Amino acid sequence: MTSQKSSLTPLPVVDGVAPSYLWLPVGEWPDLLAFLTQRFPAISSDTWIARMEKGEVVDQYGVRLLPETPYHRGTCIFYYRELDAETVIPFEETILYQDERLLVADKPHFLPVIPTGRFLHETLLVRLKKKTGLINLTPIHRLDRETAGVVIFSHDIATRGAYQSLFQQRVVEKVYEAVAATIPDMVLPMTYRSRMVDGTPFFRMQEVPGEPNSETRISVIERREENSLYCLQPLTGKKHQLRVHMAALGMPIMNDAFYPEAKPCKGDDNSAPLKLLARAIAFDDPVTGKRMHFASDRTL
């Protein structure tokens, strides 16, 4: 698999971008270049050769790898991911809080949290690394690219696990806001539960019969004639949980391109953001014991 490492690696963070890494799988290739060109068909052999000549492909010990380096499964190689052209996201994040362990950001719509697909520099993580110089910055949780709001990062390796455990143990209080259709006879507040599994296409989730594994509390903040403002409190953390639950109730979140039905890809059109906001997060700090509460300054 490929990934972004947040701890010390044989290659430095460059312009906010940490090196990616890849464990070489079982297989037969005459040399490393043959493997890389087959594994990444969109990247030419000339590009890989140029990277290797610059010393930008190394193993876990920092030893430079060459095109003719024999292929050995189990070796971990490090390299920099590059994009020929990257769409600029014309919205700015803000930093809500920062101390010696945490950084809390207010993410705009359309900005991915971490490098993925066709986004590298135009991601919240890389932007914040450039702004702050914190090379060990790592998100403790994630938001969809389409969702705006509060995201918590760790930049202290020693205490990172303690904060990650808060989310794993579901002791973090998360509050979202959403704009969706008004259904006059819907009795709210309510708690909605369902069983969610991976759906079709691969980027969607779906509900199936069986024991519930997702739970959301839903209430009304402001009721209007056509669309109302709702408060959503997820008690579990399934992918797209809030979007799936609201769609299942017959009131999909405004401008949702995935639910209840997947719409054609909008590409770089950012004229109709998903009306979903991670409004606030609260928890007891596992290091200091202090009650922490962070709220987005954005509105829907």
C-alpha positions as a Python dict, from the first residue, in 0.01 Angstrom:
ca = {
    (1, 'M'): (0, 0, 0),
    (2, 'T'): (105, 361, -34),
    (3, 'S'): (58, 620, 237),
    (4, 'Q'): (187, 938, 398),
    (5, 'K'): (404, 890, 706),
    (6, 'S'): (393, 1154, 979),
    (7, 'S'): (689, 1032, 1186),
    (8, 'L'): (1058, 1038, 1096),
    (9, 'T'): (1138, 905, 747),
    (10, 'P'): (1452, 874, 534),
    (11, 'L'): (1333, 1169, 321),
    (12, 'P'): (1245, 1514, 459),
    (13, 'V'): (918, 1703, 426),
    (14, 'V'): (949, 1929, 121),
    (15, 'D'): (716, 2227, 74),
    (16, 'G'): (474, 2076, 323),
    (17, 'V'): (465, 1735, 149),
    (18, 'A'): (586, 1428, 335),
    (19, 'P'): (728, 1138, 134),
    (20, 'S'): (498, 853, 44),
    (21, 'Y'): (603, 498, 118),
    (22, 'L'): (531, 155, -30),
    (23, 'W'): (603, -196, 93),
    (24, 'L'): (708, -405, -205),
    (25, 'P'): (460, -694, -248),
    (26, 'V'): (514, -1055, -350),
    (27, 'G'): (596, -1077, -720),
    (28, 'E'): (863, -1125, -983),
    (29, 'W'): (1020, -819, -1150),
    (30, 'P'): (1373, -798, -1292),
    (31, 'D'): (1442, -469, -1117),
    (32, 'L'): (1280, -186, -926),
    (33, 'L'): (1211, 27, -1234),
    (34, 'A'): (1012, -254, -1397),
    (35, 'F'): (795, -281, -1087),
    (36, 'L'): (736, 92, -1051),
    (37, 'T'): (635, 145, -1414),
    (38, 'Q'): (389, -144, -1390),
    (39, 'R'): (252, -37, -1050),
    (40, 'F'): (214, 327, -1155),
    (41, 'P'): (130, 321, -1529),
    (42, 'A'): (54, 695, -1531),
    (43, 'I'): (417, 771, -1440),
    (44, 'S'): (672, 718, -1716),
    (45, 'S'): (997, 528, -1671),
    (46, 'D'): (1186, 849, -1757),
    (47, 'T'): (1016, 1023, -1464),
    (48, 'W'): (1117, 748, -1222),
    (49, 'I'): (1474, 751, -1355),
    (50, 'A'): (1492, 1129, -1305),
    (51, 'R'): (1364, 1097, -948),
    (52, 'M'): (1619, 827, -872),
    (53, 'E'): (1901, 1037, -1016),
    (54, 'K'): (1802, 1315, -774),
    (55, 'G'): (1810, 1072, -480),
    (56, 'E'): (1433, 1096, -428),
    (57, 'V'): (1368, 722, -415),
    (58, 'V'): (1526, 545, -114),
    (59, 'D'): (1470, 244, 110),
    (60, 'Q'): (1381, 250, 479),
    (61, 'Y'): (1749, 296, 569),
    (62, 'G'): (1790, 597, 343),
    (63, 'V'): (1990, 405, 81),
    (64, 'R'): (1938, 548, -268),
    (65, 'L'): (1760, 313, -507),
    (66, 'L'): (1849, 294, -875),
    (67, 'P'): (1653, 175, -1181),
    (68, 'E'): (1858, -145, -1190),
    (69, 'T'): (1824, -216, -815),
    (70, 'P'): (1708, -581, -780),
    (71, 'Y'): (1347, -623, -670),
    (72, 'H'): (1313, -758, -316),
    (73, 'R'): (967, -807, -170),
    (74, 'G'): (924, -668, 181),
    (75, 'T'): (1149, -369, 118),
    (76, 'C'): (992, -35, 212),
    (77, 'I'): (1065, 237, -44),
    (78, 'F'): (1011, 609, 2),
    (79, 'Y'): (944, 863, -274),
    (80, 'Y'): (774, 1197, -337),
    (81, 'R'): (435, 1203, -499),
    (82, 'E'): (404, 1463, -774),
    (83, 'L'): (116, 1602, -982),
    (84, 'D'): (154, 1764, -1322),
    (85, 'A'): (-145, 1995, -1272),
    (86, 'E'): (-348, 2048, -957),
    (87, 'T'): (-677, 2231, -927),
    (88, 'V'): (-657, 2530, -694),
    (89, 'I'): (-922, 2528, -420),
    (90, 'P'): (-1028, 2895, -390),
    (91, 'F'): (-1129, 2876, -24),
    (92, 'E'): (-913, 2933, 282),
    (93, 'E'): (-886, 2738, 604),
    (94, 'T'): (-834, 2906, 941),
    (95, 'I'): (-654, 2793, 1256),
    (96, 'L'): (-886, 2798, 1556),
    (97, 'Y'): (-641, 2678, 1823),
    (98, 'Q'): (-282, 2563, 1865),
    (99, 'D'): (-75, 2442, 2159),
    (100, 'E'): (228, 2216, 2204),
    (101, 'R'): (25, 1904, 2117),
    (102, 'L'): (-278, 1999, 1908),
    (103, 'L'): (-379, 2220, 1621),
    (104, 'V'): (-747, 2275, 1541),
    (105, 'A'): (-848, 2400, 1196),
    (106, 'D'): (-1171, 2523, 1039),
    (107, 'K'): (-1185, 2356, 697),
    (108, 'P'): (-1371, 2504, 399),
    (109, 'H'): (-1588, 2302, 164),
    (110, 'F'): (-1413, 2123, -126),
    (111, 'L'): (-1071, 2103, 44),
    (112, 'P'): (-952, 1743, 111),
    (113, 'V'): (-803, 1679, 453),
    (114, 'I'): (-508, 1469, 328),
    (115, 'P'): (-336, 1411, -8),
    (116, 'T'): (-542, 1179, -224),
    (117, 'G'): (-621, 1130, -591),
    (118, 'R'): (-565, 1451, -784),
    (119, 'F'): (-499, 1664, -475),
    (120, 'L'): (-163, 1706, -304),
    (121, 'H'): (-71, 2066, -220),
    (122, 'E'): (-438, 2168, -224),
    (123, 'T'): (-517, 1974, 93),
    (124, 'L'): (-570, 2089, 450),
    (125, 'L'): (-275, 1890, 584),
    (126, 'V'): (-18, 2022, 336),
    (127, 'R'): (-148, 2380, 357),
    (128, 'L'): (-117, 2373, 737),
    (129, 'K'): (232, 2223, 726),
    (130, 'K'): (341, 2508, 499),
    (131, 'K'): (178, 2767, 725),
    (132, 'T'): (312, 2636, 1055),
    (133, 'G'): (627, 2439, 974),
    (134, 'L'): (494, 2152, 1187),
    (135, 'I'): (632, 1852, 997),
    (136, 'N'): (472, 1595, 1232),
    (137, 'L'): (120, 1731, 1184),
    (138, 'T'): (-134, 1447, 1147),
    (139, 'P'): (-517, 1455, 1147),
    (140, 'I'): (-676, 1273, 1441),
    (141, 'H'): (-1000, 1227, 1244),
    (142, 'R'): (-1127, 1305, 894),
    (143, 'L'): (-1397, 1502, 717),
    (144, 'D'): (-1515, 1440, 361),
    (145, 'R'): (-1382, 1682, 102),
    (146, 'E'): (-1739, 1809, 59),
    (147, 'T'): (-1789, 1879, 432),
    (148, 'A'): (-1669, 2196, 606),
    (149, 'G'): (-1584, 2253, 969),
    (150, 'V'): (-1366, 2154, 1264),
    (151, 'V'): (-1071, 1916, 1216),
    (152, 'I'): (-826, 1827, 1495),
    (153, 'F'): (-458, 1757, 1427),
    (154, 'S'): (-180, 1621, 1647),
    (155, 'H'): (178, 1743, 1606),
    (156, 'D'): (327, 1566, 1910),
    (157, 'I'): (414, 1204, 1839),
    (158, 'A'): (442, 1111, 2208),
    (159, 'T'): (79, 1199, 2291),
    (160, 'R'): (-85, 1129, 1955),
    (161, 'G'): (-212, 785, 2053),
    (162, 'A'): (-398, 926, 2354),
    (163, 'Y'): (-598, 1162, 2133),
    (164, 'Q'): (-661, 897, 1869),
    (165, 'S'): (-802, 671, 2141),
    (166, 'L'): (-1068, 930, 2222),
    (167, 'F'): (-1221, 885, 1877),
    (168, 'Q'): (-1178, 507, 1882),
    (169, 'Q'): (-1358, 490, 2216),
    (170, 'R'): (-1635, 724, 2092),
    (171, 'V'): (-1601, 965, 2383),
    (172, 'V'): (-1571, 1272, 2160),
    (173, 'E'): (-1887, 1481, 2129),
    (174, 'K'): (-1941, 1590, 1768),
    (175, 'V'): (-2211, 1827, 1650),
    (176, 'Y'): (-2292, 1890, 1285),
    (177, 'E'): (-2536, 2123, 1114),
    (178, 'A'): (-2713, 2050, 787),
    (179, 'V'): (-2967, 2213, 558),
    (180, 'A'): (-3226, 1972, 423),
    (181, 'A'): (-3589, 1951, 317),
    (182, 'T'): (-3860, 2030, 568),
    (183, 'I'): (-4099, 1739, 629),
    (184, 'P'): (-4393, 1874, 832),
    (185, 'D'): (-4501, 1541, 983),
    (186, 'M'): (-4149, 1431, 1083),
    (187, 'V'): (-4135, 1397, 1461),
    (188, 'L'): (-3812, 1547, 1592),
    (189, 'P'): (-3591, 1516, 1787),
    (190, 'M'): (-3528, 1150, 1710),
    (191, 'T'): (-3251, 891, 1706),
    (192, 'Y'): (-3204, 708, 1377),
    (193, 'R'): (-3023, 373, 1360),
    (194, 'S'): (-2939, 143, 1069),
    (195, 'R'): (-2688, -110, 944),
    (196, 'M'): (-2449, 46, 693),
    (197, 'V'): (-2213, -139, 458),
    (198, 'D'): (-2005, -55, 151),
    (199, 'G'): (-2229, 14, -147),
    (200, 'T'): (-2220, 45, -524),
    (201, 'P'): (-2046, 235, -676),
    (202, 'F'): (-1747, 191, -445),
    (203, 'F'): (-1761, 547, -310),
    (204, 'R'): (-2112, 509, -168),
    (205, 'M'): (-2249, 344, 144),
    (206, 'Q'): (-2582, 165, 170),
    (207, 'E'): (-2824, 44, 436),
    (208, 'V'): (-2905, -327, 469),
    (209, 'P'): (-3120, -535, 705),
    (210, 'G'): (-2950, -645, 1024),
    (211, 'E'): (-2824, -523, 1358),
    (212, 'P'): (-2764, -145, 1348),
    (213, 'N'): (-2402, -30, 1343),
    (214, 'S'): (-2471, 341, 1298),
    (215, 'E'): (-2664, 587, 1512),
    (216, 'T'): (-2745, 958, 1474),
    (217, 'R'): (-2947, 1200, 1688),
    (218, 'I'): (-3140, 1448, 1475),
    (219, 'S'): (-3312, 1768, 1589),
    (220, 'V'): (-3430, 2094, 1433),
    (221, 'I'): (-3244, 2420, 1492),
    (222, 'E'): (-3457, 2637, 1266),
    (223, 'R'): (-3767, 2516, 1084),
    (224, 'R'): (-3853, 2685, 756),
    (225, 'E'): (-4116, 2626, 492),
    (226, 'E'): (-3899, 2455, 228),
    (227, 'N'): (-3562, 2376, 386),
    (228, 'S'): (-3476, 2365, 755),
    (229, 'L'): (-3152, 2380, 955),
    (230, 'Y'): (-3087, 2058, 1145),
    (231, 'C'): (-2854, 1956, 1427),
    (232, 'L'): (-2694, 1613, 1371),
    (233, 'Q'): (-2504, 1429, 1644),
    (234, 'P'): (-2336, 1109, 1524),
    (235, 'L'): (-2293, 854, 1803),
    (236, 'T'): (-2097, 628, 1566),
    (237, 'G'): (-1852, 715, 1292),
    (238, 'K'): (-1945, 531, 974),
    (239, 'K'): (-1839, 675, 639),
    (240, 'H'): (-2105, 915, 502),
    (241, 'Q'): (-2325, 828, 801),
    (242, 'L'): (-2507, 1162, 827),
    (243, 'R'): (-2565, 1182, 453),
    (244, 'V'): (-2703, 828, 437),
    (245, 'H'): (-2930, 872, 739),
    (246, 'M'): (-3078, 1200, 622),
    (247, 'A'): (-3141, 1059, 274),
    (248, 'A'): (-3305, 749, 423),
    (249, 'L'): (-3548, 974, 611),
    (250, 'G'): (-3650, 1141, 286),
    (251, 'M'): (-3464, 1464, 352),
    (252, 'P'): (-3123, 1438, 184),
    (253, 'I'): (-2875, 1711, 271),
    (254, 'M'): (-2891, 1996, 19),
    (255, 'N'): (-2649, 1963, -275),
    (256, 'D'): (-2555, 1604, -189),
    (257, 'A'): (-2413, 1450, -507),
    (258, 'F'): (-2404, 1094, -367),
    (259, 'Y'): (-2736, 1038, -184),
    (260, 'P'): (-3002, 927, -235),
    (261, 'E'): (-2869, 874, -590),
    (262, 'A'): (-2522, 939, -731),
    (263, 'K'): (-2524, 1237, -965),
    (264, 'P'): (-2278, 1301, -1252),
    (265, 'C'): (-1936, 1419, -1136),
    (266, 'K'): (-1926, 1798, -1099),
    (267, 'G'): (-1550, 1812, -1156),
    (268, 'D'): (-1413, 2143, -1032),
    (269, 'D'): (-1752, 2313, -1004),
    (270, 'N'): (-1767, 2459, -654),
    (271, 'S'): (-2084, 2663, -696),
    (272, 'A'): (-2307, 2431, -489),
    (273, 'P'): (-2135, 2310, -170),
    (274, 'L'): (-2282, 2030, 35),
    (275, 'K'): (-2481, 2196, 312),
    (276, 'L'): (-2309, 2003, 590),
    (277, 'L'): (-2088, 2161, 856),
    (278, 'A'): (-1890, 2003, 1140),
    (279, 'R'): (-1998, 2273, 1381),
    (280, 'A'): (-1827, 2167, 1706),
    (281, 'I'): (-1615, 1905, 1882),
    (282, 'A'): (-1574, 1862, 2259),
    (283, 'F'): (-1375, 1619, 2474),
    (284, 'D'): (-1179, 1585, 2797),
    (285, 'D'): (-811, 1630, 2715),
    (286, 'P'): (-637, 1297, 2797),
    (287, 'V'): (-312, 1477, 2885),
    (288, 'T'): (-430, 1776, 3092),
    (289, 'G'): (-779, 1663, 3195),
    (290, 'K'): (-914, 1999, 3076),
    (291, 'R'): (-1247, 2017, 2896),
    (292, 'M'): (-1180, 2117, 2534),
    (293, 'H'): (-1441, 2265, 2301),
    (294, 'F'): (-1389, 2395, 1950),
    (295, 'A'): (-1649, 2550, 1719),
    (296, 'S'): (-1643, 2648, 1353),
    (297, 'D'): (-1686, 3012, 1256),
    (298, 'R'): (-1854, 2914, 929),
    (299, 'T'): (-2225, 2918, 853),
    (300, 'L'): (-2448, 2735, 611),
}
